[in-house]
Amino acid sequence: GPMRLLMRRRSTIVQRNIKLCFPELGKRDRSRMLRHHFQNLAESVGEISFAWHHPGRLDSESGELVGLEHLEQARADGRGVMLLTGHFTSLEVAARLFGEQVRARAIYRPAGSPVLEDLQVRGRSRYAEAMIPRKNLRAMVRHLRDGGVLWYAPDQDLGPARSEFAPFFGIPTATATGMLELARLGRAHVVPMMPRKDPATGRITVILEPAFEPFPSDDPIADLTRFNAMLERHVRAAPATYWWLHRRFKTAPTGMPDRYNPT
């Protein structure tokens, strides 16, 4: 059926991404990672529903938050904090675990349909203070300048106009410059926040790390490289849980071959 076709197309993207990022792996290990990735994707459907509908607080069986002191340290001077995260399959539960302890807003991509939109916003309103559509820069800046916490996952290919090339898994990758602009305009501290799912137990740990200082610096490529290196470290720790469905390497530097249709 159409679902299968879609999955086959997606599966090709996932395969290609894994091959690009883990050239040292043999064929068997790569197909194992692919299989585990689709397993995580399947589990994430249940996880999203759980995150949106579970009454009361999540208990320690679902997961925990570590490194909250890094966020508290960053907030000590009253400035806002931008939490930089990445697209992992367990992001929704992580967001809820985090949101139960810290008031924060999230940047999101509005859904195509009003019904999905309503579900998404209602579901997340249990643990996000508010949702800000990703086109509404003014609202994000205002929130940060008011000393608020905003979480943002900028690890997508937004095309050459809104990106600069910085290494990710050793590949020159179009990396969104918006995170630098937002931190600067919002006069915010920038704190990494990454979800880590334990493959054995399914527990999700939300890891907060020390703030990037200074960020942005006067070297945008160095800043984007720093973000990518941090993200890559977390992806390598649990590779099957990264969102490999996205054509992360679609935009290639001029003169370089297409990464998804190598001729």
CSV table of C-alpha atoms in Angstrom, one decimal:
chain,number,residue,atom,x,y,z
A,1,GLY,CA,0.0,0.0,0.0
A,2,PRO,CA,0.9,3.7,0.0
A,3,MET,CA,2.3,3.5,3.6
A,4,ARG,CA,4.7,0.8,2.5
A,5,LEU,CA,5.8,2.9,-0.5
A,6,LEU,CA,6.4,5.8,1.8
A,7,MET,CA,8.4,3.7,4.2
A,8,ARG,CA,10.4,2.3,1.4
A,9,ARG,CA,11.3,5.8,0.2
A,10,ARG,CA,12.1,6.8,3.8
A,11,SER,CA,14.0,3.6,4.3
A,12,THR,CA,16.3,4.6,1.4
A,13,ILE,CA,17.0,8.0,3.1
A,14,VAL,CA,17.7,6.3,6.5
A,15,GLN,CA,20.1,3.8,4.8
A,16,ARG,CA,21.9,6.6,3.0
A,17,ASN,CA,22.2,8.7,6.1
A,18,ILE,CA,23.6,5.8,8.2
A,19,LYS,CA,26.1,5.0,5.4
A,20,LEU,CA,27.2,8.6,5.2
A,21,CYS,CA,27.6,9.0,9.0
A,22,PHE,CA,29.0,5.5,9.8
A,23,PRO,CA,31.2,4.6,6.9
A,24,GLU,CA,33.3,2.3,9.2
A,25,LEU,CA,30.3,0.0,9.8
A,26,GLY,CA,29.9,-3.2,7.8
A,27,LYS,CA,26.7,-4.0,6.0
A,28,ARG,CA,25.3,-6.2,8.7
A,29,ASP,CA,25.8,-3.5,11.4
A,30,ARG,CA,24.2,-0.9,9.2
A,31,SER,CA,21.1,-2.9,8.6
A,32,ARG,CA,20.9,-3.7,12.3
A,33,MET,CA,21.0,0.1,13.0
A,34,LEU,CA,18.3,0.6,10.4
A,35,ARG,CA,16.1,-2.0,12.0
A,36,HIS,CA,16.5,-0.6,15.5
A,37,HIS,CA,15.8,2.9,14.1
A,38,PHE,CA,12.4,1.8,12.7
A,39,GLN,CA,11.7,0.0,16.0
A,40,ASN,CA,12.3,3.3,17.8
A,41,LEU,CA,10.1,5.1,15.4
A,42,ALA,CA,7.3,2.7,16.0
A,43,GLU,CA,7.8,3.0,19.7
A,44,SER,CA,7.7,6.8,19.4
A,45,VAL,CA,4.1,6.8,18.2
A,46,GLY,CA,3.1,5.3,21.5
A,47,GLU,CA,5.5,7.6,23.4
A,48,ILE,CA,3.9,10.7,21.8
A,49,SER,CA,0.4,9.5,22.8
A,50,PHE,CA,1.7,8.8,26.3
A,51,ALA,CA,3.3,12.2,26.6
A,52,TRP,CA,0.2,14.0,25.4
A,53,HIS,CA,-2.4,12.1,27.4
A,54,HIS,CA,-0.9,10.6,30.6
A,55,PRO,CA,-2.6,12.1,33.6
A,56,GLY,CA,-0.5,13.3,36.6
A,57,ARG,CA,3.2,13.5,36.7
A,58,LEU,CA,5.5,11.1,35.0
A,59,ASP,CA,7.3,8.8,37.4
A,60,SER,CA,11.0,7.8,37.5
A,61,GLU,CA,10.1,4.7,35.4
A,62,SER,CA,9.6,7.0,32.4
A,63,GLY,CA,12.8,8.8,32.9
A,64,GLU,CA,14.7,11.6,34.7
A,65,LEU,CA,16.3,15.0,34.2
A,66,VAL,CA,20.1,15.3,34.8
A,67,GLY,CA,22.2,18.5,34.9
A,68,LEU,CA,19.4,20.9,35.9
A,69,GLU,CA,22.0,22.9,37.8
A,70,HIS,CA,23.5,24.0,34.4
A,71,LEU,CA,20.2,25.6,33.5
A,72,GLU,CA,19.8,27.2,37.0
A,73,GLN,CA,23.3,28.6,36.7
A,74,ALA,CA,22.6,30.1,33.3
A,75,ARG,CA,19.3,31.7,34.6
A,76,ALA,CA,21.0,33.2,37.7
A,77,ASP,CA,21.6,36.6,36.0
A,78,GLY,CA,17.9,36.9,34.9
A,79,ARG,CA,18.6,36.4,31.2
A,80,GLY,CA,16.6,34.1,29.1
A,81,VAL,CA,17.8,30.6,28.1
A,82,MET,CA,17.6,29.0,24.7
A,83,LEU,CA,17.8,25.2,25.0
A,84,LEU,CA,19.4,23.6,22.0
A,85,THR,CA,18.2,20.1,21.3
A,86,GLY,CA,18.0,17.7,18.3
A,87,HIS,CA,15.5,15.6,16.6
A,88,PHE,CA,15.5,12.3,18.4
A,89,THR,CA,12.6,9.8,18.4
A,90,SER,CA,12.1,10.3,22.2
A,91,LEU,CA,11.9,14.1,22.1
A,92,GLU,CA,8.2,14.3,23.2
A,93,VAL,CA,8.6,12.3,26.4
A,94,ALA,CA,11.8,14.2,27.0
A,95,ALA,CA,10.0,17.5,26.6
A,96,ARG,CA,7.3,16.4,29.0
A,97,LEU,CA,9.9,15.2,31.6
A,98,PHE,CA,11.6,18.6,31.3
A,99,GLY,CA,8.3,20.6,31.2
A,100,GLU,CA,7.1,19.1,34.4
A,101,GLN,CA,10.1,20.7,36.2
A,102,VAL,CA,10.7,23.9,34.2
A,103,ARG,CA,8.3,26.3,32.6
A,104,ALA,CA,9.4,26.6,29.0
A,105,ARG,CA,8.1,27.4,25.5
A,106,ALA,CA,8.8,25.4,22.4
A,107,ILE,CA,9.3,26.4,18.8
A,108,TYR,CA,7.3,24.2,16.5
A,109,ARG,CA,6.4,23.6,12.9
A,110,PRO,CA,2.6,24.1,12.6
A,111,ALA,CA,0.8,20.9,11.4
A,112,GLY,CA,-0.8,20.7,8.0
A,113,SER,CA,-4.3,20.1,9.2
A,114,PRO,CA,-6.3,22.0,11.9
A,115,VAL,CA,-7.2,18.7,13.6
A,116,LEU,CA,-3.6,17.7,14.0
A,117,GLU,CA,-2.7,21.2,14.9
A,118,ASP,CA,-5.3,21.2,17.7
A,119,LEU,CA,-4.1,17.8,19.0
A,120,GLN,CA,-0.5,18.8,18.9
A,121,VAL,CA,-1.0,22.1,20.7
A,122,ARG,CA,-3.5,20.6,23.2
A,123,GLY,CA,-1.3,17.6,23.9
A,124,ARG,CA,1.8,19.7,24.4
A,125,SER,CA,0.1,22.3,26.5
A,126,ARG,CA,0.2,19.8,29.4
A,127,TYR,CA,3.9,20.4,29.7
A,128,ALA,CA,4.9,23.4,27.5
A,129,GLU,CA,4.0,26.8,28.7
A,130,ALA,CA,3.2,27.8,25.2
A,131,MET,CA,4.0,26.9,21.6
A,132,ILE,CA,5.6,29.4,19.2
A,133,PRO,CA,5.3,28.8,15.5
A,134,ARG,CA,8.8,28.8,14.0
A,135,LYS,CA,8.0,31.8,11.7
A,136,ASN,CA,7.2,34.0,14.7
A,137,LEU,CA,10.7,35.3,15.5
A,138,ARG,CA,9.3,38.3,17.3
A,139,ALA,CA,7.5,36.2,19.9
A,140,MET,CA,10.7,34.1,20.5
A,141,VAL,CA,12.8,37.1,21.0
A,142,ARG,CA,10.3,38.7,23.3
A,143,HIS,CA,10.1,35.5,25.4
A,144,LEU,CA,13.9,35.3,25.8
A,145,ARG,CA,14.3,39.0,26.6
A,146,ASP,CA,11.6,38.5,29.3
A,147,GLY,CA,13.9,35.9,30.9
A,148,GLY,CA,12.0,32.9,29.6
A,149,VAL,CA,13.2,29.5,28.6
A,150,LEU,CA,12.8,28.4,24.9
A,151,TRP,CA,13.6,25.1,23.4
A,152,TYR,CA,14.7,24.8,19.9
A,153,ALA,CA,15.8,21.9,17.6
A,154,PRO,CA,17.8,23.5,14.7
A,155,ASP,CA,19.2,20.3,13.2
A,156,GLN,CA,17.4,20.3,9.9
A,157,ASP,CA,18.4,21.3,6.4
A,158,LEU,CA,16.8,24.7,5.8
A,159,GLY,CA,18.5,25.3,2.5
A,160,PRO,CA,21.5,27.4,1.5
A,161,ALA,CA,20.0,30.8,2.2
A,162,ARG,CA,19.5,30.2,6.0
A,163,SER,CA,22.5,28.0,6.6
A,164,GLU,CA,26.3,27.9,6.7
A,165,PHE,CA,28.4,24.7,6.1
A,166,ALA,CA,29.8,23.2,9.3
A,167,PRO,CA,31.1,19.6,9.8
A,168,PHE,CA,28.6,17.0,11.2
A,169,PHE,CA,30.0,13.4,11.1
A,170,GLY,CA,32.9,14.8,9.1
A,171,ILE,CA,30.5,16.0,6.3
A,172,PRO,CA,30.1,19.7,5.4
A,173,THR,CA,26.5,20.1,6.5
A,174,ALA,CA,24.1,23.0,6.0
A,175,THR,CA,23.6,24.2,9.5
A,176,ALA,CA,20.9,26.7,10.4
A,177,THR,CA,22.3,30.1,11.3
A,178,GLY,CA,19.0,31.0,13.0
A,179,MET,CA,20.2,29.7,16.4
A,180,LEU,CA,22.9,32.3,16.4
A,181,GLU,CA,20.6,35.1,15.4
A,182,LEU,CA,18.0,34.1,18.0
A,183,ALA,CA,20.6,33.9,20.9
A,184,ARG,CA,21.9,37.3,19.9
A,185,LEU,CA,18.5,39.0,19.5
A,186,GLY,CA,17.1,37.4,22.6
A,187,ARG,CA,20.3,38.2,24.6
A,188,ALA,CA,20.0,34.6,25.8
A,189,HIS,CA,22.3,32.0,27.3
A,190,VAL,CA,22.5,28.8,25.3
A,191,VAL,CA,22.2,25.5,27.1
A,192,PRO,CA,22.4,22.1,25.4
A,193,MET,CA,19.5,19.7,26.2
A,194,MET,CA,19.5,16.2,24.8
A,195,PRO,CA,17.2,13.2,25.2
A,196,ARG,CA,18.8,9.8,25.6
A,197,LYS,CA,16.8,6.7,25.5
A,198,ASP,CA,18.1,3.5,27.1
A,199,PRO,CA,17.6,0.7,24.5
A,200,ALA,CA,17.3,-1.9,27.2
A,201,THR,CA,14.7,-0.3,29.5
A,202,GLY,CA,13.2,2.4,27.3
A,203,ARG,CA,13.8,5.0,30.0
A,204,ILE,CA,14.5,8.5,28.8
A,205,THR,CA,17.1,10.7,30.4
A,206,VAL,CA,17.1,14.4,29.6
A,207,ILE,CA,20.7,15.6,29.7
A,208,LEU,CA,21.4,19.3,30.3
A,209,GLU,CA,25.0,20.4,29.8
A,210,PRO,CA,26.9,23.6,30.7
A,211,ALA,CA,26.0,26.7,28.7
A,212,PHE,CA,28.0,27.5,25.6
A,213,GLU,CA,29.9,30.6,26.4
A,214,PRO,CA,30.2,32.9,24.5
A,215,PHE,CA,27.5,32.0,22.1
A,216,PRO,CA,27.3,33.4,19.5
A,217,SER,CA,31.0,34.3,19.4
A,218,ASP,CA,32.5,36.4,16.6
A,219,ASP,CA,33.0,33.2,14.5
A,220,PRO,CA,29.7,31.8,13.3
A,221,ILE,CA,31.3,28.7,11.7
A,222,ALA,CA,33.0,27.8,14.9
A,223,ASP,CA,29.7,28.2,16.8
A,224,LEU,CA,27.8,26.0,14.4
A,225,THR,CA,30.6,23.5,14.5
A,226,ARG,CA,30.4,23.5,18.3
A,227,PHE,CA,26.6,22.8,18.1
A,228,ASN,CA,27.1,20.0,15.5
A,229,ALA,CA,29.9,18.3,17.6
A,230,MET,CA,27.7,18.3,20.7
A,231,LEU,CA,24.8,16.8,18.7
A,232,GLU,CA,27.0,14.2,17.1
A,233,ARG,CA,28.4,13.1,20.5
A,234,HIS,CA,24.8,12.4,21.6
A,235,VAL,CA,23.8,10.7,18.3
A,236,ARG,CA,26.8,8.4,18.6
A,237,ALA,CA,25.8,7.5,22.1
A,238,ALA,CA,22.4,6.2,20.9
A,239,PRO,CA,22.5,6.2,17.1
A,240,ALA,CA,19.3,4.2,16.4
A,241,THR,CA,17.2,7.0,18.2
A,242,TYR,CA,18.3,9.9,16.0
A,243,TRP,CA,15.7,11.1,13.4
A,244,TRP,CA,17.4,9.7,10.3
A,245,LEU,CA,14.3,10.2,8.1
A,246,HIS,CA,15.3,13.7,7.3
A,247,ARG,CA,17.5,14.4,4.3
A,248,ARG,CA,20.0,16.1,6.6
A,249,PHE,CA,22.7,16.4,4.0
A,250,LYS,CA,20.5,17.5,1.1
A,251,THR,CA,22.2,20.9,0.6
A,252,ALA,CA,25.8,20.2,-0.6
A,253,PRO,CA,28.5,22.7,-1.1
A,254,THR,CA,28.7,24.0,-4.8
A,255,GLY,CA,30.4,21.5,-7.0
A,256,MET,CA,29.9,18.6,-4.7
A,257,PRO,CA,27.8,15.6,-5.8
A,258,ASP,CA,24.2,15.0,-4.6
A,259,ARG,CA,24.5,13.0,-1.4
A,260,TYR,CA,21.2,11.2,-2.0
A,261,ASN,CA,21.4,10.4,-5.7
A,262,PRO,CA,25.1,9.7,-6.2
A,263,THR,CA,25.7,9.3,-9.9
